[in-house]
mmCIF file of C-alpha atoms in Angstrom:
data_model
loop_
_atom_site.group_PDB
_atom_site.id
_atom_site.type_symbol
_atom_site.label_atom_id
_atom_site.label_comp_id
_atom_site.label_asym_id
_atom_site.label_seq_id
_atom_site.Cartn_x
_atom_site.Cartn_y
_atom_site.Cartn_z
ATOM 1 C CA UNK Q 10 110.652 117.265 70.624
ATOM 2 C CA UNK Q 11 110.696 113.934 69.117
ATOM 3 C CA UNK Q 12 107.680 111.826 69.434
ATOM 4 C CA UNK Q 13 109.477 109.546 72.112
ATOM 5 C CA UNK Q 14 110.639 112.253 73.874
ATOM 6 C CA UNK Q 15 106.748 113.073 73.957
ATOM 7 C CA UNK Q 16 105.691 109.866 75.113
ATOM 8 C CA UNK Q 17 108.250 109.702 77.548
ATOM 9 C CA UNK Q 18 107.769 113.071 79.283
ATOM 10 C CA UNK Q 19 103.946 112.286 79.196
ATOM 11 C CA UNK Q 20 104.528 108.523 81.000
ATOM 12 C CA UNK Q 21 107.025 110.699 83.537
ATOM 13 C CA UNK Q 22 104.396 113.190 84.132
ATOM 14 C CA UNK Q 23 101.572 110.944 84.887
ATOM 15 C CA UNK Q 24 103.569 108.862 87.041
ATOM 16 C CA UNK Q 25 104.308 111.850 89.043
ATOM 17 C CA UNK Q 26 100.747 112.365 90.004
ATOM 18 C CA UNK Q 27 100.209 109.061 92.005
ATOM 19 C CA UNK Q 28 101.001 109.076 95.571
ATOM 20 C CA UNK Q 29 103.657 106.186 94.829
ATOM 21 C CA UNK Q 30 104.212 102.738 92.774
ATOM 22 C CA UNK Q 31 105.294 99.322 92.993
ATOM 23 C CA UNK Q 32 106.635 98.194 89.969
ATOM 24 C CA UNK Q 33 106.861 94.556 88.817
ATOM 25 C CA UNK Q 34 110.495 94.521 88.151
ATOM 26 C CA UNK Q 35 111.962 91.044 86.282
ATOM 27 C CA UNK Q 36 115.286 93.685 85.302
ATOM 28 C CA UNK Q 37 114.495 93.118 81.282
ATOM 29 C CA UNK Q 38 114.250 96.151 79.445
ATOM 30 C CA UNK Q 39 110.465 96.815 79.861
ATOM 31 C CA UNK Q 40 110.529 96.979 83.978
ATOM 32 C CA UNK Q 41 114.006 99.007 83.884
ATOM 33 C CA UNK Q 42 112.485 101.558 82.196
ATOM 34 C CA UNK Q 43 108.937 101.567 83.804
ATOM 35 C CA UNK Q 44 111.242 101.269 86.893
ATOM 36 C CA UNK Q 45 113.925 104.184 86.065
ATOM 37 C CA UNK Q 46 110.646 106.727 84.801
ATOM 38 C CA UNK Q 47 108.818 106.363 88.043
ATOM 39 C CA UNK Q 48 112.561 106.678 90.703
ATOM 40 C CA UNK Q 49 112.910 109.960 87.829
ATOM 41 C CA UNK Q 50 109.084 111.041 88.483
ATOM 42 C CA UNK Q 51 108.690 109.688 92.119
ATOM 43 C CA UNK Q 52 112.380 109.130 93.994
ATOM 44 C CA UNK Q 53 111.864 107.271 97.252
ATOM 45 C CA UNK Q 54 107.552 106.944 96.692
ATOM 46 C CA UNK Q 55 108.802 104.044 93.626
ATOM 47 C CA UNK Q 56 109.693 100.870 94.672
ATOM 48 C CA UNK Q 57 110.955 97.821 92.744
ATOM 49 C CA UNK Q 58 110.167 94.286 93.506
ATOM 50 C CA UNK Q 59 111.373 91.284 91.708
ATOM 51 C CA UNK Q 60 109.363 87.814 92.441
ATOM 52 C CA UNK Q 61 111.709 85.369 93.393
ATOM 53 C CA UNK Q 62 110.269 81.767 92.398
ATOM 54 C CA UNK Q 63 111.339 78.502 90.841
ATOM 55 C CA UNK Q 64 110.677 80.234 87.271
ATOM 56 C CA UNK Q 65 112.889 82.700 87.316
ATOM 57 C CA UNK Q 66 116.654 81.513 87.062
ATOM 58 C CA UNK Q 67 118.863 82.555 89.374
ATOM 59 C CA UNK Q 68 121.139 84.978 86.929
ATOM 60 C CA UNK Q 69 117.822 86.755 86.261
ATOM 61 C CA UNK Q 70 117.785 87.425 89.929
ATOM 62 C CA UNK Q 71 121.408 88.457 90.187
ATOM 63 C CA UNK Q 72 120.665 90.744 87.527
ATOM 64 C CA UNK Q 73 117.915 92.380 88.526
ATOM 65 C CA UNK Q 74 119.451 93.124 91.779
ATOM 66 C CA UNK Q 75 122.396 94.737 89.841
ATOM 67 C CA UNK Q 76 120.018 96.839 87.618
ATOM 68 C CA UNK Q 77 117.984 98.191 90.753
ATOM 69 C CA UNK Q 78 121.199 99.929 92.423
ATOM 70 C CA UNK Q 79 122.193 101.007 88.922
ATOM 71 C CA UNK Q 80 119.096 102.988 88.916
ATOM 72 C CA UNK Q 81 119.442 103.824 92.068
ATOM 73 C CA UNK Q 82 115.772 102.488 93.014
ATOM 74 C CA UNK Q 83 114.722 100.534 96.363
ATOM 75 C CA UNK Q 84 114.163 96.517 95.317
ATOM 76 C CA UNK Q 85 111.775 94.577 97.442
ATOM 77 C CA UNK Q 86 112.026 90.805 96.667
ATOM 78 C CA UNK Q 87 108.768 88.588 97.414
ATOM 79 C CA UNK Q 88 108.655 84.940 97.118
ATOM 80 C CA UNK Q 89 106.027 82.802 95.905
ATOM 81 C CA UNK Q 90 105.857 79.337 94.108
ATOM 82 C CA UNK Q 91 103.457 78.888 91.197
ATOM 83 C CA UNK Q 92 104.047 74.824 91.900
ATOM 84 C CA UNK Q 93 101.433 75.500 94.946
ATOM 85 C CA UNK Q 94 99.505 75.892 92.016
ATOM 86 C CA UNK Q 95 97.617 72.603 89.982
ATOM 87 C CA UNK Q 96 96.575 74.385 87.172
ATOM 88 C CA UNK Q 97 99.424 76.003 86.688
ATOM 89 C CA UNK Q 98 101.889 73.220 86.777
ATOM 90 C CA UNK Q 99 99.221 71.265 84.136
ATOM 91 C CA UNK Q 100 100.442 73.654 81.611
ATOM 92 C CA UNK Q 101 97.639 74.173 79.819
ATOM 93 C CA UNK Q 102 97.186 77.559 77.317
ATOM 94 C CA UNK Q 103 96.305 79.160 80.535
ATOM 95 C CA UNK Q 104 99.622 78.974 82.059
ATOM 96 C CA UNK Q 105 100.630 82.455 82.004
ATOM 97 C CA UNK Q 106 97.462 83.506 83.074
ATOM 98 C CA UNK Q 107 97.871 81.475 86.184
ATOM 99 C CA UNK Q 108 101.519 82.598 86.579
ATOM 100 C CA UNK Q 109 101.023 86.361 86.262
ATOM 101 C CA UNK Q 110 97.905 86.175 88.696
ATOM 102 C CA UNK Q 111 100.522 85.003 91.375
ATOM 103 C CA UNK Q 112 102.631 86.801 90.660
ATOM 104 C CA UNK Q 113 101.235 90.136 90.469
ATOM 105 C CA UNK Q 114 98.957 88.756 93.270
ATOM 106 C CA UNK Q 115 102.101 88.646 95.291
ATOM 107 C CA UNK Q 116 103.358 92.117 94.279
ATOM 108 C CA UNK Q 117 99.990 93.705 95.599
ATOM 109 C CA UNK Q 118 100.018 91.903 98.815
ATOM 110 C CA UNK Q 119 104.066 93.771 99.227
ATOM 111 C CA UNK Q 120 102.490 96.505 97.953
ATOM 112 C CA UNK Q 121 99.928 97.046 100.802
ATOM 113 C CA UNK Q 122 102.303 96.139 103.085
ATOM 114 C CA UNK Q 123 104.367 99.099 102.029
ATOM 115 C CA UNK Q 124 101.083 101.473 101.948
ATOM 116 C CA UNK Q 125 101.274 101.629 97.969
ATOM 117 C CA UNK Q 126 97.793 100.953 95.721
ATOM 118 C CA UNK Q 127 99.468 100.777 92.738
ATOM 119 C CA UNK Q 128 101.110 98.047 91.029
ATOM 120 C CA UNK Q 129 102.895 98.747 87.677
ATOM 121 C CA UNK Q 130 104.098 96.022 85.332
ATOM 122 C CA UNK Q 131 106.396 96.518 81.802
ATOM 123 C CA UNK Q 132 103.765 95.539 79.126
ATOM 124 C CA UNK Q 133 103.957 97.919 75.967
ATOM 125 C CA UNK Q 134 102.644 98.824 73.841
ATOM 126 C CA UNK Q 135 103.631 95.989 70.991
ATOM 127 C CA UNK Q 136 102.347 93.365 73.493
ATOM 128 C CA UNK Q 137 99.424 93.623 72.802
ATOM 129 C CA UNK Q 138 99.747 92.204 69.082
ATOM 130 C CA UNK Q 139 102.106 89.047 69.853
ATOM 131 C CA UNK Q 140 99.659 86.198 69.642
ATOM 132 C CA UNK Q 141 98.466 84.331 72.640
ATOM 133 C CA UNK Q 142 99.415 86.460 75.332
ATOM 134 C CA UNK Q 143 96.959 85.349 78.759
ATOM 135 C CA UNK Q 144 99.310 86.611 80.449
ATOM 136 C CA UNK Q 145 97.912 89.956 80.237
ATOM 137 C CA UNK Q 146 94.726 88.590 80.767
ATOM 138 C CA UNK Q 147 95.654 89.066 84.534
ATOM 139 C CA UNK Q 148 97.370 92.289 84.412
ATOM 140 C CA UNK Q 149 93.614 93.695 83.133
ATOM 141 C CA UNK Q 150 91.927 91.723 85.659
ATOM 142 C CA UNK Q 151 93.963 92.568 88.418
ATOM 143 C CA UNK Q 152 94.284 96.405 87.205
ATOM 144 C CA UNK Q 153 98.282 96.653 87.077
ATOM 145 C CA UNK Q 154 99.210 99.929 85.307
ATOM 146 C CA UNK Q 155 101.109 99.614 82.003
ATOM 147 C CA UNK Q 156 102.796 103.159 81.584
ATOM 148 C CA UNK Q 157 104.173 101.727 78.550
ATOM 149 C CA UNK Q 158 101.383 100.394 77.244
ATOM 150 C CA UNK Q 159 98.843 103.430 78.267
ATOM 151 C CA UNK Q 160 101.232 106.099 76.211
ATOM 152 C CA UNK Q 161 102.115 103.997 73.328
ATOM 153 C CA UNK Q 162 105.449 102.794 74.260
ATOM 154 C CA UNK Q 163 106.512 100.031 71.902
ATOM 155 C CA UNK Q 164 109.223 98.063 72.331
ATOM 156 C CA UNK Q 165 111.717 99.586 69.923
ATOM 157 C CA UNK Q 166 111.072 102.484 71.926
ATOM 158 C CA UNK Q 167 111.715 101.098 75.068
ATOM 159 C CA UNK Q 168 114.941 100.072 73.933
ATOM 160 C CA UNK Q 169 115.605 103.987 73.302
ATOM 161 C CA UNK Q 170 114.348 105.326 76.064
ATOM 162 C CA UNK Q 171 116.598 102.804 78.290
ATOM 163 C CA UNK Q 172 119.574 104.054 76.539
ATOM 164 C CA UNK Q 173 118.557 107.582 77.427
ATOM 165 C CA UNK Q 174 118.591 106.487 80.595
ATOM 166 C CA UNK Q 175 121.713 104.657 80.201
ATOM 167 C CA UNK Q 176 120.244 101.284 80.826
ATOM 168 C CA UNK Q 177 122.706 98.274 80.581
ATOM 169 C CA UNK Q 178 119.696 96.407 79.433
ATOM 170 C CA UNK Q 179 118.927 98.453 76.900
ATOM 171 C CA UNK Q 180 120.102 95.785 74.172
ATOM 172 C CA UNK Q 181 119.270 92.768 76.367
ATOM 173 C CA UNK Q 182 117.168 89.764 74.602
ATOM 174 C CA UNK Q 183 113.854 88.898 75.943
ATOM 175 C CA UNK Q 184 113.431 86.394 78.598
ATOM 176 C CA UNK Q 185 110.670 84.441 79.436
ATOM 177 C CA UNK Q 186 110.224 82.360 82.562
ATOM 178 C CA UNK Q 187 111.697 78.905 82.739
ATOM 179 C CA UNK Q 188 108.167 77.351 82.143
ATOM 180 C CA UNK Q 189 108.144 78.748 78.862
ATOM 181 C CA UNK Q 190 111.011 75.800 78.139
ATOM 182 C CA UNK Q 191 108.153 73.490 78.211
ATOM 183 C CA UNK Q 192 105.465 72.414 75.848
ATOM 184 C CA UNK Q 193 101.803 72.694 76.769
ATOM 185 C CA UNK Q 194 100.394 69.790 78.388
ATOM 186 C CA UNK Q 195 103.602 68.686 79.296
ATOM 187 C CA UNK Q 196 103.245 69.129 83.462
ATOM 188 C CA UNK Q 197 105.616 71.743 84.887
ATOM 189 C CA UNK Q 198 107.609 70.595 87.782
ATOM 190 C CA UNK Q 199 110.664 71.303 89.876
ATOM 191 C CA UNK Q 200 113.225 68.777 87.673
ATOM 192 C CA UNK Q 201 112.086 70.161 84.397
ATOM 193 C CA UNK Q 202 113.151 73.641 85.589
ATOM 194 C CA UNK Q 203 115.836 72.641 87.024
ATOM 195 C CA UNK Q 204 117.745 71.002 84.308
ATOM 196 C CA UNK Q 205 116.610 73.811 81.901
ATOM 197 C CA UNK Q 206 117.815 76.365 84.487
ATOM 198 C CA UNK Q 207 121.687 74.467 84.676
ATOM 199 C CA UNK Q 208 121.327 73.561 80.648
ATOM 200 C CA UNK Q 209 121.088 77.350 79.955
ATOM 201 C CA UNK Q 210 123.573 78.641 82.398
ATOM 202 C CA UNK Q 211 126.242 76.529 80.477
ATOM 203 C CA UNK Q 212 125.129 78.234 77.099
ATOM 204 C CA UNK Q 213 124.900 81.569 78.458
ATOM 205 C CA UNK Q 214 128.660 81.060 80.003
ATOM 206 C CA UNK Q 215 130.258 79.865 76.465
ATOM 207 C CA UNK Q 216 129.016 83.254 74.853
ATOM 208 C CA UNK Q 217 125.578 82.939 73.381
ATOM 209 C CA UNK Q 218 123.457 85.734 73.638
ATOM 210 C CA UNK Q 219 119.758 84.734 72.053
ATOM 211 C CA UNK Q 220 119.117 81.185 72.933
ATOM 212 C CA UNK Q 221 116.602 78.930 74.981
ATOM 213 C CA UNK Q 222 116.749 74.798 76.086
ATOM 214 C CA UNK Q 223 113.175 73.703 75.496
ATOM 215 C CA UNK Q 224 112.395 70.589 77.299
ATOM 216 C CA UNK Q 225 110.876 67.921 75.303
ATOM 217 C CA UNK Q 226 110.078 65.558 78.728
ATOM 218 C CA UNK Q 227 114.316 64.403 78.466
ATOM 219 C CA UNK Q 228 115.138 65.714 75.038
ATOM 220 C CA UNK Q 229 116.818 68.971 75.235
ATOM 221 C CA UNK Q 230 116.246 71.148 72.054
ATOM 222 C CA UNK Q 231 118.432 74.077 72.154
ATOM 223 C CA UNK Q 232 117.471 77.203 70.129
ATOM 224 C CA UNK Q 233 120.473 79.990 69.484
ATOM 225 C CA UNK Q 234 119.929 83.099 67.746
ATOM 226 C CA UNK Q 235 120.375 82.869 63.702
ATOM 227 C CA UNK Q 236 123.588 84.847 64.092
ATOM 228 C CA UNK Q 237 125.052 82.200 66.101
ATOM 229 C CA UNK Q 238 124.067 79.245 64.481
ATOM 230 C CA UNK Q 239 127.261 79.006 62.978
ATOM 231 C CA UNK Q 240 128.848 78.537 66.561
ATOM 232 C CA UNK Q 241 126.459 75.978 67.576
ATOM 233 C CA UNK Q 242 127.043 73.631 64.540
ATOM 234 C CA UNK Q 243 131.239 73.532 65.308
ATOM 235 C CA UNK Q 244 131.827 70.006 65.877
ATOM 236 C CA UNK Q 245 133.456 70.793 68.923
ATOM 237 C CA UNK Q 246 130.915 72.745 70.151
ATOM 238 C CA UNK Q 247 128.465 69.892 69.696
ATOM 239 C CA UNK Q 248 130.149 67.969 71.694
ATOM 240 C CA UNK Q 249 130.731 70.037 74.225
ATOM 241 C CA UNK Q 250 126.957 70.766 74.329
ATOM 242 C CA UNK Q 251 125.884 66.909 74.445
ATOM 243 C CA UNK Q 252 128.394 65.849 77.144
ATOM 244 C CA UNK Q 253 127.342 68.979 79.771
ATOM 245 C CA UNK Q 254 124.304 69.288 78.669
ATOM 246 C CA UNK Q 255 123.288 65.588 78.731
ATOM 247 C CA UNK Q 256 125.240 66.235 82.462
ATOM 248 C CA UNK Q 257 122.072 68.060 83.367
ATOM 249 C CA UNK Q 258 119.782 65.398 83.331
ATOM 250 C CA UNK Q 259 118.849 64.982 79.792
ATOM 251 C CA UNK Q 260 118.288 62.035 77.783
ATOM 252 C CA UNK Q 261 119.152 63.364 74.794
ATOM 253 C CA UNK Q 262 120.690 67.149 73.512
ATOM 254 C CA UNK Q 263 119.383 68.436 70.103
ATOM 255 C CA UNK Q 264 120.288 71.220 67.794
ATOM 256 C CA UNK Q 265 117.223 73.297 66.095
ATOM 257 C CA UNK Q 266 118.311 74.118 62.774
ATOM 258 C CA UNK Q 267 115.368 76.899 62.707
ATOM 259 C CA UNK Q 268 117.259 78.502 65.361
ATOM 260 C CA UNK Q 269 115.435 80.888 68.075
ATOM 261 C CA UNK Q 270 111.756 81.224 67.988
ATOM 262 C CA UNK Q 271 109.975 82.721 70.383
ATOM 263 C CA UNK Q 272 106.924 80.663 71.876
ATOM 264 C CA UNK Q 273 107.689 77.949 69.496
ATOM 265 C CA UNK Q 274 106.686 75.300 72.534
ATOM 266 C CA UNK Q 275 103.394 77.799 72.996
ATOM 267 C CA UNK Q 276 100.042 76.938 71.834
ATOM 268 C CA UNK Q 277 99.505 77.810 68.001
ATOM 269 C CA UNK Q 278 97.877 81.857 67.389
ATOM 270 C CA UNK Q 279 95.272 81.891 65.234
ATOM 271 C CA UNK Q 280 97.281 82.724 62.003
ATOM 272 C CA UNK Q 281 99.736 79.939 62.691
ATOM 273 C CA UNK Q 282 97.456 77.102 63.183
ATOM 274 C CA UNK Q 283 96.116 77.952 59.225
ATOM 275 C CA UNK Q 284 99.687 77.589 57.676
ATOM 276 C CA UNK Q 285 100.254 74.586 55.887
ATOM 277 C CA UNK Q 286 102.747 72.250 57.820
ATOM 278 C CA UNK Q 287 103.662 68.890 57.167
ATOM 279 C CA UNK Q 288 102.858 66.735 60.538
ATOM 280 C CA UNK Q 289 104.800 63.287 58.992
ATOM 281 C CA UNK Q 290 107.710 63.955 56.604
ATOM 282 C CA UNK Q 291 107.286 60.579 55.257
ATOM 283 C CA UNK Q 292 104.197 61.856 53.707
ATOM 284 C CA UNK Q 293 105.821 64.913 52.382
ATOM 285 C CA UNK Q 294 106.464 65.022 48.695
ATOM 286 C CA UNK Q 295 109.669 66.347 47.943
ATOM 287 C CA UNK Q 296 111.244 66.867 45.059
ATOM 288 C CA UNK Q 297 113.583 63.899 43.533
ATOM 289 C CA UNK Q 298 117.548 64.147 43.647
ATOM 290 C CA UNK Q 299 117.714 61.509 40.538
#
């Protein structure tokens, strides 16, 4: 047996043993699988339930709802607004703290409702060693169960296990919630979602897989995946892009040549914040062309 196949049948087996589980379910890779172990180890006693707020874009809702019945699991769908929320919508470093505590907040109120104590959520086990994560500040305070996370599950590995399971997530990027678009300290409200939300559709209907519109309070900087860079710089793609996207209800549409980056709107880790960057390129000293 192969040491996922260890970790797997170990996650399966402990979620056997509890009475029954809600699981935070978003329908990325992480919750499908946390999702599709405990309807394998618990049928009817697992539940999923998908948080239905301004954050989360509509697709990711559609989606989830498709990935549910192709597991075959029961979704619940609770909604909540984190915009009831002040110090969430100041966007401070603490944002995803704020967000997750509603959020999971919400999933334990269904929970009781349902007679269920136990909430599980899709961190694993590489999580843990991503930078400024407060988001799982909450999921410790609130005691969420990681079944990923407690047997070692990284993410590579959640990618396998979902295509044992025959996930159609299994490949699917990461996706972050539609406050992630925008830089810290720039307020979160219903526009600025909004127009990222509509900006994004229109990318993810021309084709592109890896990509996210960060909003830069009316200056849309659009991040695609290094492989299809070369897409975004056709002329007539760039066009295309400033007309609809400017359509939206941005002031301006820009291109970043670095491509996708997770978090690159996030406050700086630790280890980033010592790297030398240049803050004015007119002070930069670069080399002469003459």
């Amino acid at each position: 047996m192969s040491a996922v196949s260890e970790k797997l049948a170990a996650a399966r087996e402990d979620l056997k043993s509890r009475d029954g589980v809600l699981i935070a379910f978003s329908g990325g890779v992480d919750s499908s699988v946390v999702a599709a172990l405990a309807y394998d180890a618990l049928g009817d006693d697992a539940i999923a339930c998908t948080a239905k707020s301004e954050t989360l874009p509509a697709a990711e809702l559609t989606d989830a709802t498709r990935v549910a019945e192709e597991i075959g699991i029961r979704h619940e769908i609770v909604e909540f607004s984190e915009l009831d929320s002040e110090e969430f919508m100041q966007n401070d470093d603490m944002r995803c703290y704020h967000c997750r505590s509603m959020r999971l907040g919400a999933m334990y109120d269904r929970a009781r409702e349902l007679g269920i104590d136990i909430v599980c959520d899709g961190t694993n086990a590489s999580d843990t060693g991503e930078g400024h994560r407060p988001g799982l500040r909450a999921v410790e305070e609130l005691d969420a169960y990681s079944p990923l996370l407690e047997h070692n599950i990284e993410k590579s590995e959640v990618r396998e296990i979902a295509r044992e399971y025959d996930l159609s997530v299994a490949d699917k990027p990461s996706m972050a919630c539609l406050s992630s678009r925008i830089p810290t300290g720039l307020e979160v409200t219903e526009e600025r979602l909004s127009r990222v939300e509509k900006a994004e559709r229109l990318l993810r209907t021309w084709g592109f897989e890896q990509f996210r519109v960060r909003d830069h309070d009316g200056l849309a900087r659009i991040e695609v995946g290094e492989e299809e860079l070369e897409t975004a710089l056709d002329p007539d793609f760039v066009r295309t892009a400033r007309d609809h996207i400017e359509d939206c209800g941005f002031d301006h549409v820009t291109l970043d040549l670095h491509g996708y980056e997770t978090g690159s709107v996030s406050p700086e880790t630790e280890e980033s914040a010592e790297e030398d960057v240049v803050s004015n390129v007119f002070d930069a000293d670069y080399p002469s062309v003459d």
